[in-house]
Short mmCIF file of C-alpha atoms and ligand atoms in Angstrom, two decimals:
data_model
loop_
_atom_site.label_atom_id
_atom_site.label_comp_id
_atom_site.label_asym_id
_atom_site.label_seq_id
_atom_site.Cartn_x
_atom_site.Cartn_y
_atom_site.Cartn_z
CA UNK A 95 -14.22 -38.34 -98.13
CA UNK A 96 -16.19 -37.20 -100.91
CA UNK A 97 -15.10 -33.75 -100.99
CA UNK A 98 -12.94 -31.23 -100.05
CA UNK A 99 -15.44 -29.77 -98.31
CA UNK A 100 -16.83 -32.61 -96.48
CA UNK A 101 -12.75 -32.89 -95.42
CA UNK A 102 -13.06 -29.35 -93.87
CA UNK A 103 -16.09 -30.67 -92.04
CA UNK A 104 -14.64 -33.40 -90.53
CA UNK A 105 -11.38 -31.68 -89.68
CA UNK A 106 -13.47 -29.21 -87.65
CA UNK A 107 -15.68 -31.69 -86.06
CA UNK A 108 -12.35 -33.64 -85.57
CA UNK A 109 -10.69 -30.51 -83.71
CA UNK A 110 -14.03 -29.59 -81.51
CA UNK A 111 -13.83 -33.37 -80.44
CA UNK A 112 -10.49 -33.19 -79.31
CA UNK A 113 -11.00 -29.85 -77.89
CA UNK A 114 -14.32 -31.52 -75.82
CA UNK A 115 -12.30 -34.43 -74.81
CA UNK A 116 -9.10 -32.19 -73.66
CA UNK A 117 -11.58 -29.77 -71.55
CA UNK A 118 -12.69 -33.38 -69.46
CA UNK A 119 -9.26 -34.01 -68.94
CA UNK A 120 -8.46 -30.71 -67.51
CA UNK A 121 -11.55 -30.97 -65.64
CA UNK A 122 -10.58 -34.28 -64.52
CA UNK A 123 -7.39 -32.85 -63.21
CA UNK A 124 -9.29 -30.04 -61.51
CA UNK A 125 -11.13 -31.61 -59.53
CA UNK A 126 -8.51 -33.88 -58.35
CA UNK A 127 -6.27 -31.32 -57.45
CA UNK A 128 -8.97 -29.07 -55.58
CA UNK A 129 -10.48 -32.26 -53.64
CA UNK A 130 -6.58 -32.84 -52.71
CA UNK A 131 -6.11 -29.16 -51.71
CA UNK A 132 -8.96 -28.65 -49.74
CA UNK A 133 -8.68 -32.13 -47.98
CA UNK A 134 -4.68 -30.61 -47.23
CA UNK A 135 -6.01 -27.27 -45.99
CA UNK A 136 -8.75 -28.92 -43.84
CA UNK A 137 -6.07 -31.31 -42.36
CA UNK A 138 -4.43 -27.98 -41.80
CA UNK A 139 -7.04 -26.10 -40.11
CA UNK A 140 -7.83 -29.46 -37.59
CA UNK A 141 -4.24 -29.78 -36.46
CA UNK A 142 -4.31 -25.82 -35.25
CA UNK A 143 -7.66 -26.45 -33.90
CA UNK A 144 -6.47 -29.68 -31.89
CA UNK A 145 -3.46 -27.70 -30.97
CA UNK A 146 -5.78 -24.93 -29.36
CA UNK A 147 -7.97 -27.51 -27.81
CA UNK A 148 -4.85 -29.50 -25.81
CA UNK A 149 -3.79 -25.22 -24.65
CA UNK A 150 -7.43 -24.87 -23.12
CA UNK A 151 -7.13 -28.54 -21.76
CA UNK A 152 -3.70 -27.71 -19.79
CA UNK A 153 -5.08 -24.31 -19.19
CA UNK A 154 -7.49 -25.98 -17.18
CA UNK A 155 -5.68 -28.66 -15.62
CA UNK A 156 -4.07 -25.85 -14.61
CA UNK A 157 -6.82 -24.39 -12.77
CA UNK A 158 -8.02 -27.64 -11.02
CA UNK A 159 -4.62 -27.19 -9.28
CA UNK A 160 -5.02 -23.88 -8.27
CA UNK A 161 -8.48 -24.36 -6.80
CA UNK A 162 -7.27 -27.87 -5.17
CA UNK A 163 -4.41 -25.51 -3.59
CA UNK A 164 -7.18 -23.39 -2.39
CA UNK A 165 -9.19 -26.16 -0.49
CA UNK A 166 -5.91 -27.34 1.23
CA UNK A 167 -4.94 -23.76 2.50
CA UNK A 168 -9.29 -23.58 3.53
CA UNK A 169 -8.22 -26.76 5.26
CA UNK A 170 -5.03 -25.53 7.24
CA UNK A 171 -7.37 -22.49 7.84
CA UNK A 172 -9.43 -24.52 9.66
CA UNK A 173 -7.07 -26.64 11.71
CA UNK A 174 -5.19 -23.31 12.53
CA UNK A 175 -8.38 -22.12 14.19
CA UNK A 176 -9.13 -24.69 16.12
CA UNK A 177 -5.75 -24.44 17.58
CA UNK A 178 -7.03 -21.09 18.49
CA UNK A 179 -8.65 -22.69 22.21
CA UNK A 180 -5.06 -24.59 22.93
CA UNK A 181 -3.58 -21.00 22.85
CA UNK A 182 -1.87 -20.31 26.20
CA UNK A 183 -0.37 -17.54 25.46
CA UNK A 184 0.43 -14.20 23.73
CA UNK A 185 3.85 -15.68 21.93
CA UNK A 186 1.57 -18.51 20.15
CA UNK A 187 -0.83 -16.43 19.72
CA UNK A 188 0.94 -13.78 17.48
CA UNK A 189 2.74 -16.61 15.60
CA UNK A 190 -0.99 -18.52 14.93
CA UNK A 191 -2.50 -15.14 13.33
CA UNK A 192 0.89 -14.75 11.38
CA UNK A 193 0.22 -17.80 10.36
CA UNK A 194 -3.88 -17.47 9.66
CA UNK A 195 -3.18 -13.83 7.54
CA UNK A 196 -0.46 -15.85 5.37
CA UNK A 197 -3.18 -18.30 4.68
CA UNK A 198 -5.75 -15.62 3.55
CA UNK A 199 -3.34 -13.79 1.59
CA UNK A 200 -2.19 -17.46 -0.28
CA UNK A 201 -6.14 -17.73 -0.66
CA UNK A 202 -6.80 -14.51 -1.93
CA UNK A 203 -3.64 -14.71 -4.51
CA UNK A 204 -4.85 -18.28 -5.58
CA UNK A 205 -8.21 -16.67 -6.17
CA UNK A 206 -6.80 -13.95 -8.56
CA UNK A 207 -5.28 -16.10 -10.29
CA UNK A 208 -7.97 -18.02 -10.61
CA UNK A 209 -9.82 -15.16 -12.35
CA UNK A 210 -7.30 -14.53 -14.51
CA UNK A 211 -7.06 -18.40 -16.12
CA UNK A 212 -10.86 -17.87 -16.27
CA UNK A 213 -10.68 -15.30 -18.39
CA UNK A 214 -8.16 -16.70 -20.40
CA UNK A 215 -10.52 -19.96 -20.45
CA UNK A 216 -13.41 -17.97 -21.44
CA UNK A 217 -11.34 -16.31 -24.58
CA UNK A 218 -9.45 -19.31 -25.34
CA UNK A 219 -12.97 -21.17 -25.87
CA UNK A 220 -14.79 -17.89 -28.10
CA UNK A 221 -11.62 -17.96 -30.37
CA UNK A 222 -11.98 -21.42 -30.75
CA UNK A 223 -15.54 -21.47 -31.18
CA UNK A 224 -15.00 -18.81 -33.68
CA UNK A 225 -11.85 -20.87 -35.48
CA UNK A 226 -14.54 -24.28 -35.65
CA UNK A 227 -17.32 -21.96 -37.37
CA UNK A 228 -14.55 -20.82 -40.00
CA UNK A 229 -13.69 -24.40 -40.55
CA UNK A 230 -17.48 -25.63 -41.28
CA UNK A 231 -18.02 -22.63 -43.45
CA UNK A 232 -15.03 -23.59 -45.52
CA UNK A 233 -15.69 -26.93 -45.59
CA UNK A 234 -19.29 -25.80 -46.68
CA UNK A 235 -17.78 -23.83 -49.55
CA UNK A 236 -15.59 -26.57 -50.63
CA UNK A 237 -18.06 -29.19 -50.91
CA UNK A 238 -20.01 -26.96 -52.64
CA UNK A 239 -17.45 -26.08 -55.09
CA UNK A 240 -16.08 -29.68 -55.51
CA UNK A 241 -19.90 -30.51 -56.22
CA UNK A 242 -19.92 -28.15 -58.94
CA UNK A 243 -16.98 -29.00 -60.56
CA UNK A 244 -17.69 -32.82 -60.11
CA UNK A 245 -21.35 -32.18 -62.03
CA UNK A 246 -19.05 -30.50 -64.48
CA UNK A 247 -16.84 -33.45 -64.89
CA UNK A 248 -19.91 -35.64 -64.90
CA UNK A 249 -21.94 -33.92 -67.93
CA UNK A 250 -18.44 -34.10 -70.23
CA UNK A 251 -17.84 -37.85 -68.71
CA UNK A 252 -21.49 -38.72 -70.01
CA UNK A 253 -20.81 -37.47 -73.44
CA UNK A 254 -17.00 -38.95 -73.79
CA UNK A 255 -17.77 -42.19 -75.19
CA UNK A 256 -20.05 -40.69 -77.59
CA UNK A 257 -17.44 -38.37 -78.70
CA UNK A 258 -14.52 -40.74 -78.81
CA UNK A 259 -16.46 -43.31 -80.94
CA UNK A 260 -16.81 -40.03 -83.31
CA UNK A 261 -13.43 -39.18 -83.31
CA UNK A 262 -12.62 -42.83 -84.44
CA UNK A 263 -14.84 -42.39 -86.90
CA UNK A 264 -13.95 -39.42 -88.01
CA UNK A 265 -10.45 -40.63 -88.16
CA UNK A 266 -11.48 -43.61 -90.15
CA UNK A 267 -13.05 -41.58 -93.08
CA UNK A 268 -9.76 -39.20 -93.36
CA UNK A 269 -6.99 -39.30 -95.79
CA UNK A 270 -4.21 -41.09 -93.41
CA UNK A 271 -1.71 -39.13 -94.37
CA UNK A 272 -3.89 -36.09 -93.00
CA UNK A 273 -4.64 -37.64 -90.30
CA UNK A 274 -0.91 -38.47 -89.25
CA UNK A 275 -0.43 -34.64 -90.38
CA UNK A 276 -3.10 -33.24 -88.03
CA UNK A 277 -1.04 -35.45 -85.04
CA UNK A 278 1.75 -34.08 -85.38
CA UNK A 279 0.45 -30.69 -85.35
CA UNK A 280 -1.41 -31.36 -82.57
CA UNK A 281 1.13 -32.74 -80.95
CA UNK A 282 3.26 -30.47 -80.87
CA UNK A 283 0.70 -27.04 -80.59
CA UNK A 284 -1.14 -28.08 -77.44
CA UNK A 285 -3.71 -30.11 -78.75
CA UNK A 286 -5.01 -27.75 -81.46
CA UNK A 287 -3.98 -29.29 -85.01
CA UNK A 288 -6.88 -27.48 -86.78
CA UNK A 289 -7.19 -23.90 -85.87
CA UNK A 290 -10.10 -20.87 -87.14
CA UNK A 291 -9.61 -18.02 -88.81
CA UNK A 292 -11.16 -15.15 -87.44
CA UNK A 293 -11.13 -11.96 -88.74
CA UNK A 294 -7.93 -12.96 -90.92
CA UNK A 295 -6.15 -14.25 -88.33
CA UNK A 296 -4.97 -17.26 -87.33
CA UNK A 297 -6.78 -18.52 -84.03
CA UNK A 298 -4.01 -20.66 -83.26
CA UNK A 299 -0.96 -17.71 -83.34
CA UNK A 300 -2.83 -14.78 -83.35
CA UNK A 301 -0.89 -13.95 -86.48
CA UNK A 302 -2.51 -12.34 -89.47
CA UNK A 303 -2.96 -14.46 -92.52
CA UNK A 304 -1.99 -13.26 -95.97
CA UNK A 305 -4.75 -11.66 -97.98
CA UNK A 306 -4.59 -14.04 -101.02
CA UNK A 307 -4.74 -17.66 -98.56
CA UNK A 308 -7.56 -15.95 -96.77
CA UNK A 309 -9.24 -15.82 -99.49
CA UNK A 310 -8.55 -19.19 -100.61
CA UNK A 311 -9.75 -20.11 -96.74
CA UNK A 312 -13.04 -18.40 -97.74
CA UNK A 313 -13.39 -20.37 -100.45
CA UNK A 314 -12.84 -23.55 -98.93
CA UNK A 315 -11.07 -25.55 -101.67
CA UNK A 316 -7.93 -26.35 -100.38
CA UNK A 317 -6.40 -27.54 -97.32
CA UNK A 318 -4.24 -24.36 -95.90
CA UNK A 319 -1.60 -24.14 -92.94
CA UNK A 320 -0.69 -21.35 -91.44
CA UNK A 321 2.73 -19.80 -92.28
CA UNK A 322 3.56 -18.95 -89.02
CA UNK A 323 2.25 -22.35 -86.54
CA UNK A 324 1.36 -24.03 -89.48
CA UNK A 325 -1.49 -25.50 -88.01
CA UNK A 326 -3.91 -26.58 -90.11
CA UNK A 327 -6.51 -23.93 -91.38
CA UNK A 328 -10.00 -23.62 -91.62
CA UNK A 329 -12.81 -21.38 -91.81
CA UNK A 330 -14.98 -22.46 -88.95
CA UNK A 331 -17.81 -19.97 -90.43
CA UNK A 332 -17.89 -21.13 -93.52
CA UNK A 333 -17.68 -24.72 -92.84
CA UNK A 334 -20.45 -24.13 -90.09
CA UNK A 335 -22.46 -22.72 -92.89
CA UNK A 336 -21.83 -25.85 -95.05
CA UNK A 337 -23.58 -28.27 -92.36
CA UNK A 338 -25.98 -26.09 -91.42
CA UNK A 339 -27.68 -25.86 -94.65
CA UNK A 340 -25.59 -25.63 -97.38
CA UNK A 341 -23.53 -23.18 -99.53
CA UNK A 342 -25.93 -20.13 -99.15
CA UNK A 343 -25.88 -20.31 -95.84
CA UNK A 344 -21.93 -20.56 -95.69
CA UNK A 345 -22.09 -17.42 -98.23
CA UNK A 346 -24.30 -15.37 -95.63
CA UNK A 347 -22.44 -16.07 -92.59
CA UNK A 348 -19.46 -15.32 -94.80
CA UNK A 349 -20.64 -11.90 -95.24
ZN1 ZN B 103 -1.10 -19.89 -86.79
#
């Protein structure tokens, strides 16, 4: 490092790089978790809807019976009646239409109920219809969103090796021993060894800096830590200014 300055530089590149790299990982982790959600509440939504399907299944097993029952009373209907021309007399008689209203009253029950399971049937299905158009909308929306987040993931993936081959060589051109510094900052404050100063205040904490190392921040001389994380400190708009286009710029922005 030539400079101080050109130090600042690099720490802030150095921290943006870290801070790009850290947002893929997140990303990374994202995605994973969503495509593992999802996949769980789809796997959720199937087993109710396979549930529903084996109801209307032995819902209409169900019927078959009932209507078979139906066709064997028909049947006995009709053997009953032709025993109606062996009839000799009055005694048989009353017992044979005893035995012919019993049948029509079995056949009419069976047929209510028959009805009723229909109905049943026919809501059983529309609810189910219903529950299998929710599912392909949701899927819908989580493909969708998965897609998103994997183009996401993609776009950061695509510039990672760029970036990390930075970072090395960022790391290459720094004093060691700030190097090892900014580590164990970062480390140990969530990734964020060099933090701005916005407004006086460290970006880091949120915690006001004191006057006089603000201004020393402004002037960009030193290396500074804050008092309270002490992460490393820099002032982003100043050293933004420097690598934009020199002091004068870094004095307007400043302003
Ligand atoms: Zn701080």
């Amino acid at each position: 490092m030539e400079t101080l300055r050109e130090t600042l530089v690099a720490l802030v590149d150095l921290q943006r790089l870290e801070d790009e790299l850290r947002d893929l990982r997140v990303a990374k982790a994202e995605l994973e978790a969503m495509r593992r959600d999802n996949a769980e509440a789809l796997a959720g939504f199937d087993a109710m809807l396979a549930a529903q399907v084996e109801r209307i299944d032995e819902t209409k097993t169900f019927y078959a019976e009932k209507e078979q029952e139906i066709h064997e009373t028909e049947d006995n209907t009709k053997r009953s009646r032709a025993r109606l021309t062996h009839i000799t007399n009055q005694r048989e008689l009353t017992a044979l239409n005893k035995e012919l209203d019993a049948q029509r009253r079995q056949i009419q029950q069976r047929n209510e109920e028959l009805l009723k399971l229909m109905e049943e049937l026919d809501a059983a299905e529309a609810d189910r219809q219903k529950k299998q158009d929710a599912r392909q909308t949701l899927q819908s929306q989580m493909v969708a969103l998965e897609a998103e987040l994997a183009g996401r993931v993609e776009v950061r993936e695509g510039r990672a090796a760029e970036q990390m081959k930075r970072r090395a060589e960022i790391r290459a051109v720094l004093d060691r021993q700030l190097v090892a510094r900014f580590d164990r900052i970062a480390k140990a404050r969530d990734g964020v060894g060099v933090a701005d100063v916005v407004d006086g205040t460290c970006s880091g904490c949120k915690i006001q800096v004191p006057p006089q190392q603000f201004i020393r921040l402004q002037r960009m001389e030193s290396i500074e830590q804050c008092p309270s994380c002490v992460r490393i400190l820099v002032y982003f708009t100043g050293v933004d200014g420097l690598s934009a286009g020199g002091p004068e710029v870094a004095a307007q922005s400043a302003e």
